[in-house]
Short mmCIF file of C-alpha atoms and ligand atoms in Angstrom, two decimals:
data_model
loop_
_atom_site.label_atom_id
_atom_site.label_comp_id
_atom_site.label_asym_id
_atom_site.label_seq_id
_atom_site.Cartn_x
_atom_site.Cartn_y
_atom_site.Cartn_z
CA MET C 247 123.39 -20.16 -149.22
CA ASN C 248 124.54 -17.07 -147.46
CA GLU C 249 126.66 -17.58 -144.38
CA GLY C 250 124.97 -16.75 -141.16
CA TYR C 251 126.36 -14.31 -138.71
CA VAL C 252 125.88 -13.92 -134.93
CA TYR C 253 125.88 -10.76 -132.81
CA LEU C 254 126.17 -11.24 -129.09
CA VAL C 255 124.53 -8.03 -128.00
CA GLY C 256 124.27 -6.22 -124.64
CA ALA C 257 120.78 -4.83 -124.17
CA GLY C 258 121.72 -2.49 -121.30
CA PRO C 259 120.17 -2.63 -117.89
CA GLY C 260 116.51 -1.90 -118.73
CA ASP C 261 115.85 1.60 -120.06
CA ILE C 262 115.61 0.84 -123.74
CA ARG C 263 117.41 4.06 -124.67
CA LEU C 264 120.52 2.68 -123.02
CA LEU C 265 121.04 0.24 -125.94
CA THR C 266 124.01 1.20 -127.96
CA VAL C 267 123.64 2.46 -131.59
CA LYS C 268 125.41 -0.62 -132.81
CA GLY C 269 123.19 -2.88 -130.78
CA LYS C 270 120.11 -1.21 -132.29
CA GLN C 271 121.45 -1.69 -135.82
CA CYS C 272 122.00 -5.42 -135.11
CA LEU C 273 118.45 -5.77 -133.79
CA GLU C 274 116.95 -4.02 -136.78
CA LYS C 275 118.42 -6.43 -139.30
CA ALA C 276 118.26 -9.62 -137.37
CA ASP C 277 116.30 -12.63 -138.72
CA VAL C 278 116.21 -14.37 -135.33
CA ILE C 279 116.60 -12.89 -131.87
CA LEU C 280 117.35 -15.11 -128.83
CA TYR C 281 116.65 -12.99 -125.76
CA ASP C 282 116.87 -13.40 -122.01
CA ARG C 283 114.33 -12.86 -119.25
CA LEU C 284 115.94 -9.64 -118.00
CA VAL C 285 115.88 -7.97 -121.40
CA ASN C 286 113.22 -5.19 -121.56
CA PRO C 287 110.51 -6.63 -123.82
CA LEU C 288 110.09 -3.28 -125.36
CA LEU C 289 113.39 -3.85 -127.18
CA LEU C 290 111.68 -6.56 -129.20
CA GLU C 291 109.68 -3.84 -130.93
CA VAL C 292 112.96 -2.58 -132.53
CA THR C 293 113.17 -5.73 -134.64
CA LYS C 294 112.02 -6.00 -138.27
CA PRO C 295 108.53 -7.27 -139.10
CA GLY C 296 108.45 -11.10 -139.17
CA ALA C 297 111.74 -11.64 -137.21
CA GLU C 298 111.65 -14.79 -135.17
CA MET C 299 111.83 -14.39 -131.39
CA VAL C 300 113.21 -17.20 -129.22
CA TYR C 301 112.85 -16.71 -125.49
CA CYS C 302 115.75 -18.15 -123.49
CA GLY C 303 114.27 -17.14 -120.16
CA LYS C 304 116.97 -18.05 -117.71
CA LEU C 305 115.44 -18.60 -114.36
CA PRO C 306 117.96 -18.74 -111.47
CA ASP C 307 119.30 -22.27 -110.76
CA ARG C 308 118.41 -23.73 -114.12
CA HIS C 309 121.39 -22.47 -116.02
CA LEU C 310 123.27 -25.48 -117.15
CA LEU C 311 121.10 -27.44 -119.47
CA ARG C 312 119.73 -24.31 -121.15
CA GLN C 313 123.09 -22.85 -121.88
CA GLU C 314 124.08 -25.79 -124.06
CA ALA C 315 120.75 -25.72 -125.79
CA ILE C 316 121.21 -21.99 -126.47
CA ASN C 317 124.73 -22.54 -127.86
CA ASP C 318 123.33 -25.20 -130.22
CA LEU C 319 120.54 -22.91 -131.35
CA LEU C 320 122.98 -20.15 -132.10
CA VAL C 321 125.00 -22.52 -134.25
CA LYS C 322 121.89 -24.00 -135.90
CA TYR C 323 120.37 -20.65 -136.97
CA ALA C 324 123.78 -19.33 -138.22
CA GLN C 325 124.19 -22.58 -140.27
CA GLU C 326 120.84 -21.91 -141.81
CA GLY C 327 122.30 -18.66 -143.16
CA LYS C 328 120.45 -16.42 -140.72
CA ASN C 329 121.42 -13.15 -139.21
CA VAL C 330 121.18 -13.90 -135.50
CA VAL C 331 121.17 -11.73 -132.44
CA ARG C 332 121.72 -13.08 -128.96
CA LEU C 333 120.39 -10.30 -126.76
CA LYS C 334 121.47 -10.24 -123.15
CA GLY C 335 120.65 -7.99 -120.23
CA GLY C 336 123.36 -5.45 -119.44
CA ASP C 337 126.74 -6.19 -120.79
CA PRO C 338 127.16 -9.66 -122.39
CA SER C 339 130.50 -10.27 -120.78
CA VAL C 340 129.40 -9.53 -117.24
CA TYR C 341 127.87 -12.77 -115.88
CA GLY C 342 126.39 -13.18 -119.33
CA ARG C 343 128.18 -16.38 -120.40
CA VAL C 344 129.26 -14.78 -123.54
CA GLY C 345 132.57 -16.64 -123.34
CA GLU C 346 130.78 -19.92 -123.56
CA GLU C 347 128.67 -18.83 -126.51
CA ALA C 348 131.66 -17.34 -128.32
CA ALA C 349 133.65 -20.59 -127.82
CA ALA C 350 130.67 -22.59 -129.30
CA LEU C 351 130.65 -20.35 -132.33
CA GLU C 352 134.48 -20.46 -132.71
CA GLU C 353 134.31 -24.26 -132.61
CA ALA C 354 131.57 -24.37 -135.27
CA GLY C 355 133.53 -21.86 -137.46
CA ILE C 356 130.77 -19.25 -137.35
CA SER C 357 131.54 -15.52 -137.69
CA TYR C 358 130.39 -13.45 -134.72
CA GLU C 359 130.80 -10.04 -133.02
CA ILE C 360 130.27 -9.03 -129.42
CA VAL C 361 128.53 -5.74 -128.82
CA PRO C 362 129.09 -4.40 -125.27
CA GLY C 363 126.28 -2.84 -123.22
CA ILE C 364 125.85 -0.88 -120.04
CA THR C 365 126.09 -3.25 -117.15
CA ALA C 366 123.47 -3.30 -114.41
CA SER C 367 125.63 -2.05 -111.58
CA ILE C 368 126.76 1.04 -113.40
CA GLY C 369 123.30 1.73 -114.93
CA ALA C 370 121.30 1.08 -111.79
CA SER C 371 123.65 3.06 -109.48
CA THR C 372 123.68 6.01 -111.89
CA TYR C 373 119.88 6.00 -112.15
CA ALA C 374 119.75 5.84 -108.32
CA GLY C 375 121.88 8.86 -108.22
CA VAL C 376 125.16 7.28 -107.03
CA PRO C 377 128.41 7.26 -108.92
CA VAL C 378 130.43 4.07 -108.61
CA THR C 379 133.62 6.08 -108.04
CA HIS C 380 134.09 9.50 -106.49
CA ARG C 381 137.25 11.42 -105.73
CA ASP C 382 136.31 11.66 -102.07
CA TYR C 383 134.60 8.34 -101.48
CA GLY C 384 135.85 5.62 -103.75
CA ALA C 385 138.78 5.20 -106.01
CA SER C 386 138.35 1.53 -106.93
CA PHE C 387 135.31 -0.44 -108.02
CA ALA C 388 134.78 -4.16 -108.26
CA ILE C 389 132.04 -6.29 -109.90
CA VAL C 390 131.48 -9.44 -107.82
CA THR C 391 129.01 -12.34 -108.05
CA GLY C 392 126.76 -12.93 -105.10
CA HIS C 393 126.07 -16.41 -106.18
CA ASP C 394 128.30 -19.01 -107.83
CA LYS C 395 128.73 -22.69 -108.74
CA SER C 396 129.73 -23.80 -105.23
CA PRO C 397 127.35 -26.40 -103.60
CA THR C 398 125.75 -23.78 -101.38
CA GLY C 399 125.67 -21.12 -104.01
CA GLN C 400 127.72 -18.95 -101.68
CA PRO C 401 130.51 -17.23 -103.64
CA ILE C 402 133.98 -18.48 -103.02
CA ILE C 403 136.23 -15.43 -103.42
CA ASP C 404 139.10 -13.70 -101.78
CA TRP C 405 136.98 -12.10 -99.02
CA LYS C 406 139.91 -10.51 -97.32
CA GLY C 407 141.23 -8.80 -100.45
CA LEU C 408 137.72 -7.63 -101.28
CA ALA C 409 136.83 -6.39 -97.76
CA THR C 410 140.06 -4.41 -97.35
CA GLY C 411 141.25 -3.65 -100.84
CA ILE C 412 138.30 -2.28 -102.83
CA ASP C 413 136.36 0.88 -102.09
CA THR C 414 133.12 0.28 -104.07
CA ILE C 415 131.76 -3.30 -104.50
CA ALA C 416 128.82 -4.23 -106.70
CA PHE C 417 127.37 -7.59 -106.04
CA TYR C 418 125.16 -9.24 -108.80
CA MET C 419 122.61 -11.91 -108.06
CA GLY C 420 123.33 -11.31 -104.41
CA VAL C 421 119.96 -10.76 -102.67
CA LYS C 422 119.57 -14.45 -101.44
CA ASN C 423 123.11 -14.57 -100.07
CA LEU C 424 123.13 -11.02 -98.68
CA PRO C 425 123.34 -12.07 -94.97
CA TYR C 426 126.45 -14.21 -95.82
CA ILE C 427 128.00 -11.50 -97.93
CA CYS C 428 127.70 -8.83 -95.17
CA GLU C 429 128.95 -11.30 -92.50
CA GLN C 430 131.97 -12.14 -94.67
CA LEU C 431 132.91 -8.51 -95.33
CA ILE C 432 132.61 -7.58 -91.70
CA HIS C 433 134.49 -10.69 -90.58
CA PHE C 434 137.38 -9.84 -92.97
CA GLY C 435 137.75 -6.28 -91.75
CA ARG C 436 135.27 -4.00 -93.37
CA ASP C 437 133.60 -1.42 -91.09
CA PRO C 438 130.16 -2.71 -90.13
CA LYS C 439 128.86 0.83 -90.65
CA THR C 440 129.80 0.92 -94.36
CA PRO C 441 126.83 2.17 -96.29
CA VAL C 442 124.99 -0.28 -98.61
CA LEU C 443 122.48 0.49 -101.32
CA LEU C 444 120.24 -1.98 -103.14
CA VAL C 445 118.71 -1.07 -106.45
CA GLN C 446 116.00 -3.28 -107.75
CA TRP C 447 114.79 -3.11 -111.41
CA GLY C 448 117.32 -0.29 -111.97
CA THR C 449 116.71 2.19 -114.90
CA VAL C 450 113.04 1.35 -115.48
CA GLY C 451 109.91 2.62 -113.97
CA LYS C 452 109.72 -0.24 -111.39
CA GLN C 453 113.11 0.97 -109.90
CA LYS C 454 113.22 0.68 -106.12
CA THR C 455 116.01 1.35 -103.68
CA LEU C 456 116.89 0.38 -100.14
CA SER C 457 119.61 1.97 -97.93
CA GLY C 458 121.30 0.59 -94.97
CA ASP C 459 124.71 -0.51 -93.77
CA LEU C 460 126.50 -3.85 -93.57
CA GLU C 461 124.97 -4.58 -90.21
CA THR C 462 121.33 -3.57 -91.03
CA ILE C 463 120.76 -4.21 -94.68
CA ALA C 464 120.03 -7.98 -94.53
CA ASP C 465 117.16 -7.50 -92.16
CA LEU C 466 115.84 -4.57 -94.06
CA VAL C 467 115.79 -6.63 -97.29
CA LYS C 468 113.70 -9.30 -95.56
CA LYS C 469 111.38 -6.68 -94.06
CA GLU C 470 110.86 -4.79 -97.39
CA LYS C 471 110.69 -8.11 -99.37
CA PHE C 472 113.35 -6.97 -101.77
CA SER C 473 114.18 -9.42 -104.47
CA ASN C 474 116.05 -9.92 -107.69
CA PRO C 475 116.92 -8.41 -110.14
CA ALA C 476 118.81 -6.14 -107.78
CA ILE C 477 122.40 -5.05 -107.37
CA THR C 478 123.94 -4.42 -103.99
CA LEU C 479 126.39 -1.56 -103.86
CA VAL C 480 128.73 -1.55 -100.89
CA GLY C 481 131.01 1.36 -100.10
CA GLN C 482 131.15 5.03 -99.03
CA VAL C 483 129.69 6.18 -102.41
CA ALA C 484 126.35 4.68 -101.26
CA LYS C 485 125.91 7.49 -98.85
CA LEU C 486 125.65 9.93 -101.76
CA ARG C 487 122.18 8.59 -102.28
CA THR C 488 119.55 11.26 -101.70
CA LYS C 489 115.79 10.79 -100.96
CA GLU C 490 115.13 10.75 -104.72
CA SER C 491 117.53 10.53 -107.61
CA TRP C 492 117.39 12.60 -110.77
CA PHE C 493 115.64 9.71 -112.47
CA GLU C 494 113.01 9.15 -109.74
CA ARG C 495 112.31 12.83 -109.52
CA GLN C 496 110.97 12.99 -113.15
CA PRO C 497 107.35 13.92 -113.06
CA LEU C 498 106.01 10.75 -114.65
CA PHE C 499 108.55 8.29 -113.14
CA GLY C 500 106.86 5.05 -112.34
CA GLU C 501 103.91 5.46 -114.67
CA HIS C 502 103.39 2.53 -117.13
CA ILE C 503 101.29 3.52 -120.06
CA LEU C 504 99.94 1.49 -122.91
CA PHE C 505 99.28 3.89 -125.75
CA GLY C 506 96.94 2.77 -128.43
CA ARG C 507 98.17 2.98 -131.96
CA THR C 508 96.56 2.69 -135.38
CA THR C 509 99.42 3.26 -137.77
CA GLU C 510 103.17 2.94 -138.30
CA GLY C 511 105.59 5.07 -136.37
CA ALA C 512 105.83 6.62 -132.98
CA SER C 513 103.30 9.20 -131.73
CA GLU C 514 104.61 12.66 -130.84
CA ILE C 515 102.50 12.83 -127.70
CA ALA C 516 103.66 9.46 -126.52
CA ASN C 517 107.26 10.59 -126.95
CA GLU C 518 106.58 13.62 -124.69
CA LEU C 519 105.38 11.24 -121.96
CA VAL C 520 108.63 9.26 -122.33
CA LYS C 521 110.68 12.44 -121.95
CA LEU C 522 108.88 13.10 -118.61
CA GLY C 523 109.92 9.77 -117.33
CA ALA C 524 106.97 7.44 -118.11
CA ASP C 525 107.39 3.91 -119.48
CA VAL C 526 105.30 3.91 -122.67
CA PHE C 527 104.37 0.95 -124.80
CA GLU C 528 102.76 1.91 -128.14
CA TYR C 529 100.51 -0.95 -129.10
CA PRO C 530 100.07 -2.61 -131.53
CA ARG C 531 102.87 -2.15 -134.07
CA PHE C 532 102.11 -1.51 -137.76
CA VAL C 533 104.01 -1.68 -140.99
CA THR C 534 102.69 0.52 -143.80
CA LYS C 535 102.52 -0.97 -147.29
CA HIS C 536 101.88 1.31 -150.24
CA ALA C 537 99.06 0.23 -152.63
CA LYS C 538 99.43 0.04 -156.36
CA LEU C 539 97.77 2.72 -158.32
CA GLU C 540 94.58 1.47 -159.93
CA GLN C 541 94.87 1.71 -163.76
CA SER C 542 91.41 3.36 -164.03
CA ILE C 543 92.43 6.37 -161.89
CA SER C 544 93.76 9.40 -163.64
CA PHE C 545 94.58 12.26 -161.16
CA SER C 546 94.05 14.86 -163.86
CA ASN C 547 90.32 13.96 -164.16
CA TYR C 548 89.60 15.61 -160.79
CA ASP C 549 89.30 19.07 -159.60
CA GLN C 550 89.52 18.35 -155.89
CA ILE C 551 91.81 15.70 -154.24
CA ILE C 552 91.32 15.09 -150.51
CA PHE C 553 94.07 13.46 -148.55
CA HIS C 554 93.26 11.47 -145.36
CA SER C 555 96.73 11.19 -143.90
CA PRO C 556 100.28 12.31 -144.44
CA LYS C 557 101.05 8.86 -145.77
CA SER C 558 98.36 9.27 -148.46
CA VAL C 559 100.08 12.51 -149.52
CA GLN C 560 103.48 10.79 -149.73
CA TRP C 561 101.95 7.95 -151.71
CA PHE C 562 100.34 10.42 -154.21
CA PHE C 563 103.62 12.23 -154.92
CA ALA C 564 105.50 8.91 -155.18
CA GLN C 565 102.91 7.90 -157.89
CA LEU C 566 103.41 11.07 -159.73
CA LYS C 567 107.17 10.48 -159.78
CA MET C 568 106.88 6.88 -160.72
CA ASN C 569 104.51 7.55 -163.57
CA HIS C 570 106.43 10.64 -164.79
CA ILE C 571 103.47 12.92 -164.15
CA ASP C 572 104.43 16.67 -163.82
CA ILE C 573 102.48 18.22 -160.81
CA ARG C 574 101.69 21.15 -163.10
CA SER C 575 99.50 18.90 -165.18
CA ILE C 576 97.25 18.31 -162.10
CA GLN C 577 94.68 21.04 -161.98
CA ALA C 578 92.91 19.86 -158.81
CA GLN C 579 92.94 21.81 -155.57
CA LEU C 580 94.62 19.70 -152.81
CA PHE C 581 92.84 19.36 -149.40
CA GLY C 582 94.10 17.86 -146.25
CA ALA C 583 91.68 16.28 -143.72
CA SER C 584 94.08 17.10 -140.83
CA LYS C 585 96.72 19.73 -140.09
CA LYS C 586 99.34 17.11 -140.45
CA SER C 587 98.11 16.16 -143.96
CA ARG C 588 98.14 19.76 -144.94
CA ARG C 589 101.69 20.30 -143.71
CA GLU C 590 102.71 17.24 -145.70
CA ILE C 591 101.20 18.64 -148.91
CA GLU C 592 102.93 21.91 -148.29
CA SER C 593 106.24 20.08 -147.88
CA PHE C 594 105.91 19.24 -151.60
CA ALA C 595 105.63 22.99 -152.35
CA CYS C 596 101.87 22.79 -153.13
CA SER C 597 99.09 24.87 -151.54
CA ALA C 598 96.92 22.88 -149.09
CA PHE C 599 93.42 23.67 -147.98
CA PRO C 600 91.29 22.46 -145.08
CA VAL C 601 88.30 20.35 -146.09
CA GLN C 602 85.95 22.83 -144.55
CA GLU C 603 86.81 25.20 -147.36
CA MET C 604 85.76 22.85 -150.07
CA MET C 605 83.27 24.15 -152.67
CA ASP C 606 80.71 21.89 -154.39
CA SER C 607 82.22 19.68 -157.07
CA ASN C 608 81.32 16.45 -158.85
CA LYS C 609 84.94 15.71 -159.76
CA ARG C 610 86.24 14.73 -156.28
CA LEU C 611 88.86 12.12 -155.44
CA VAL C 612 89.48 10.95 -151.84
CA VAL C 613 92.80 9.27 -151.00
CA GLY C 614 93.14 7.18 -147.89
CA SER C 615 94.17 3.90 -146.28
CA THR C 616 92.22 0.66 -146.42
CA ASN C 617 90.74 1.40 -143.00
CA TRP C 618 89.01 4.28 -144.65
CA SER C 619 87.75 2.23 -147.64
CA THR C 620 85.67 0.20 -145.27
CA LYS C 621 83.89 3.31 -144.03
CA GLU C 622 82.01 4.07 -147.15
CA GLN C 623 78.97 5.45 -145.32
CA LYS C 624 81.07 7.91 -143.38
CA ARG C 625 82.93 9.08 -146.45
CA ASN C 626 79.66 9.62 -148.31
CA GLU C 627 78.39 11.75 -145.40
CA LEU C 628 81.48 13.81 -145.49
CA TYR C 629 82.16 14.21 -149.20
CA GLY C 630 79.03 13.26 -151.04
CA ASP C 631 79.59 12.05 -154.53
CA HIS C 632 83.27 11.03 -154.89
CA ASP C 633 85.76 8.45 -156.13
CA PHE C 634 88.02 6.75 -153.59
CA VAL C 635 91.54 5.42 -154.10
CA VAL C 636 93.42 3.30 -151.55
CA SER C 637 96.97 4.71 -150.90
CA HIS C 638 98.25 2.22 -148.28
CA VAL C 639 97.51 -0.50 -145.93
CA ASP C 640 98.50 -0.50 -142.28
CA GLU C 641 99.23 -4.06 -141.35
CA ILE C 642 99.47 -5.18 -137.76
CA ILE C 643 102.75 -6.93 -136.83
CA GLU C 644 101.62 -9.89 -134.68
CA GLN C 645 104.94 -9.88 -132.91
CA SER C 646 103.79 -6.83 -130.78
CA ASN C 647 101.09 -9.13 -129.13
CA PHE C 648 103.97 -11.21 -127.90
CA THR C 649 105.68 -8.10 -126.41
CA CYS C 650 102.39 -7.08 -124.97
CA GLN C 651 102.06 -10.44 -123.20
CA ARG C 652 105.43 -9.96 -121.54
CA ILE C 653 104.56 -6.34 -120.58
CA LEU C 654 101.27 -7.57 -118.92
CA ASP C 655 103.11 -10.49 -117.23
CA GLU C 656 105.56 -7.93 -115.72
CA ASP C 657 102.67 -5.79 -114.53
CA ARG C 658 103.74 -2.86 -116.59
CA VAL C 659 100.44 -1.40 -117.65
CA ASP C 660 98.68 0.89 -115.24
CA THR C 661 97.22 3.48 -117.62
CA ILE C 662 95.75 2.98 -121.05
CA VAL C 663 95.45 5.88 -123.48
CA PHE C 664 93.02 5.71 -126.41
CA PRO C 665 93.79 8.49 -128.91
CA SER C 666 90.90 7.56 -131.21
CA ALA C 667 87.81 5.36 -131.56
CA GLU C 668 89.80 3.31 -134.12
CA ALA C 669 92.52 2.75 -131.45
CA VAL C 670 89.96 1.44 -129.03
CA LYS C 671 88.78 -1.12 -131.49
CA VAL C 672 92.33 -2.17 -132.64
CA VAL C 673 93.73 -2.49 -129.05
CA THR C 674 90.70 -4.43 -127.87
CA ASP C 675 90.77 -6.85 -130.87
CA GLN C 676 94.51 -7.45 -130.50
CA ILE C 677 94.65 -7.83 -126.81
CA ALA C 678 91.69 -10.31 -126.92
CA THR C 679 94.12 -12.76 -128.52
CA LEU C 680 96.03 -12.67 -125.05
CA GLY C 681 92.85 -13.43 -123.19
CA GLU C 682 92.30 -9.83 -122.00
CA THR C 683 88.89 -8.15 -122.04
CA PRO C 684 87.85 -4.56 -121.43
CA SER C 685 86.93 -5.54 -117.90
CA THR C 686 90.28 -7.17 -117.10
CA LEU C 687 92.07 -4.20 -118.53
CA CYS C 688 90.05 -1.82 -116.43
CA ASP C 689 90.98 -3.90 -113.38
CA ARG C 690 94.65 -3.20 -114.17
CA ALA C 691 94.55 0.34 -115.50
CA LYS C 692 93.03 3.76 -115.62
CA ILE C 693 91.52 4.59 -119.05
CA ILE C 694 92.08 7.91 -120.69
CA CYS C 695 90.20 8.93 -123.95
CA PHE C 696 91.27 11.66 -126.27
CA GLY C 697 87.64 12.81 -126.92
CA SER C 698 83.95 12.00 -126.97
CA GLU C 699 84.20 9.69 -129.95
CA SER C 700 86.85 7.48 -128.39
CA LYS C 701 85.03 7.52 -125.01
CA LYS C 702 81.85 6.33 -126.64
CA ALA C 703 83.61 3.60 -128.57
CA ALA C 704 85.33 2.46 -125.27
CA GLU C 705 82.11 2.46 -123.29
CA ASP C 706 80.25 0.64 -126.04
CA LEU C 707 82.81 -2.08 -125.64
CA GLY C 708 82.48 -2.23 -121.89
CA TYR C 709 85.36 -0.06 -120.64
CA ARG C 710 85.06 2.27 -117.67
CA VAL C 711 86.44 5.54 -118.95
CA ASP C 712 88.24 7.46 -116.11
CA PHE C 713 89.30 10.55 -118.01
CA MET C 714 88.31 12.24 -121.29
CA MET C 715 89.95 15.23 -122.77
CA ASN C 716 87.71 18.03 -123.96
CA GLU C 717 90.23 19.50 -126.26
CA PRO C 718 92.93 16.91 -126.55
CA SER C 719 96.39 18.31 -126.17
CA LYS C 720 99.79 17.24 -124.99
CA ASP C 721 99.59 19.46 -121.90
CA GLU C 722 96.17 18.17 -120.81
CA LEU C 723 97.27 14.58 -121.26
CA ILE C 724 100.41 15.16 -119.22
CA GLN C 725 98.36 16.80 -116.51
CA ILE C 726 95.93 13.82 -116.33
CA VAL C 727 98.78 11.37 -116.04
CA LYS C 728 100.47 13.55 -113.38
CA ASP C 729 97.17 13.53 -111.42
CA ILE C 730 96.95 9.73 -111.75
CA ALA C 731 100.54 9.47 -110.51
CA LYS C 732 99.77 11.69 -107.53
CA SER C 733 96.73 9.60 -106.58
CA ARG C 734 98.70 6.37 -106.26
N1 SAH E 141 124.96 -9.21 -118.01
C1 SAH E 141 124.18 -8.51 -116.97
C2 SAH E 141 124.20 -9.30 -115.60
C3 SAH E 141 123.47 -10.66 -115.69
S1 SAH E 141 123.43 -11.46 -114.09
C4 SAH E 141 124.75 -7.14 -116.72
O1 SAH E 141 125.76 -6.82 -117.24
O2 SAH E 141 124.08 -6.32 -116.10
C5 SAH E 141 121.82 -10.96 -113.57
C6 SAH E 141 121.90 -9.98 -112.40
O3 SAH E 141 122.19 -8.71 -112.90
C7 SAH E 141 120.69 -9.86 -111.56
O4 SAH E 141 120.55 -10.89 -110.63
C8 SAH E 141 120.93 -8.52 -110.84
O5 SAH E 141 121.87 -8.63 -109.84
C9 SAH E 141 121.60 -7.74 -112.06
N2 SAH E 141 120.66 -6.96 -112.75
C10 SAH E 141 120.26 -7.07 -114.01
N3 SAH E 141 119.44 -6.09 -114.46
C11 SAH E 141 119.21 -5.36 -113.35
C12 SAH E 141 118.50 -4.17 -113.07
N4 SAH E 141 117.76 -3.60 -114.07
N5 SAH E 141 118.58 -3.59 -111.86
C13 SAH E 141 119.32 -4.10 -110.92
N6 SAH E 141 120.07 -5.28 -111.12
C14 SAH E 141 120.00 -5.83 -112.27
#
């Protein structure tokens, strides 16, 4: 049996793009992922299909027992020969108990690596627009726990040294003990007017901040009902906070979008929304499997071949290569049902035509996914007499339902985008396994449809459609999401 291997990986503070390249590589090849409560669930979508997910949700105050069980699990999976990732919020060595896990692995003789991540204090401050050091306001920076193993949970530290010796202090897990922390710092000589900034859910769409000083912040926290996960930044740098940071100023900041998906890969439009600051969850996730070429099909028997997706085009050329068929022996004209399919055909140095330009023929072959094979009636309407060959199957990865559950639990869906009628059906079917219905989804979110077909499909299933695009485009979608954001 192969020897197992463990990677103790820092997931970063929240924004999934803050994961390191090495961390991403580890996730992509892991057989098992043990992850914490504060890890952004969207990172679980980076894993390979079929990877096992183990939630080690560490709720505050219940650390001890769990930690031993987690250490045992790491050892157990590695001994089974698995490639294991232990995914932790922020950096694994900052209040991440990585030392204990590494010791357990050492003891069991298991190979491991530690992959650093961006820690919450640095990530959250940066996204709140405040640098942790600054030539004019802070030359030293300390990371301090706001909660520890003492009987009261109040941290036992060198308060005098901290109050007088360090310019910028970041407290982790400190919201509950904030009154005590402020009192201690003032008592040991820090100016009561020292600025304080709290950043809750830093680096994601839920990010919220609260500014005050050592004297006022504890009351403000109570009044504003601020809670964990938050970091508390104490020091002159905190006054560099402006009304809105570069992150919060993005046009779609704070928008949480579930974007319906019907095939493998990311949608270009969804990526545009992300660039403008939205949190986007493309759902569900698919893996494409190429079909085997049926023996009875000979491409040279046709004079028109119609492709229903770029993937069908890729499959076709892969078949030619595999079967040593020279493209020049294929006489057929090649048609693409969409612009994307035509572009794909052209990328293989062949001319591509829109299906609208098709002349009559009785030697016609249509190439598409299994989704299409089930729509025989529609195909017949479009293409009359034809043969059909399946190029690929898009299989749903069940794991994404699990991610979806966590996204819903964290209240991170306030807009749903349906790019097609197919997407309406797929999302509704999948999300039903989590107990959600069109009506519960409409209670949570605004619904945007790409066109009249998706709108009809949505309404038929009981959705209230809030927006429909007449001529779907990136710009129109962005405008709609901006309008939704403004109306909140
Ligand atoms: N290893 C982590 C820290 C784990 S301790 C790291 O390096 O960041 C958990 C504490 O981290 C929380 O109580 C909170 O104080 C802080 N934290 C984690 N994620 C955060 C976030 N997105 N925004 C603000 N604080 C966060």
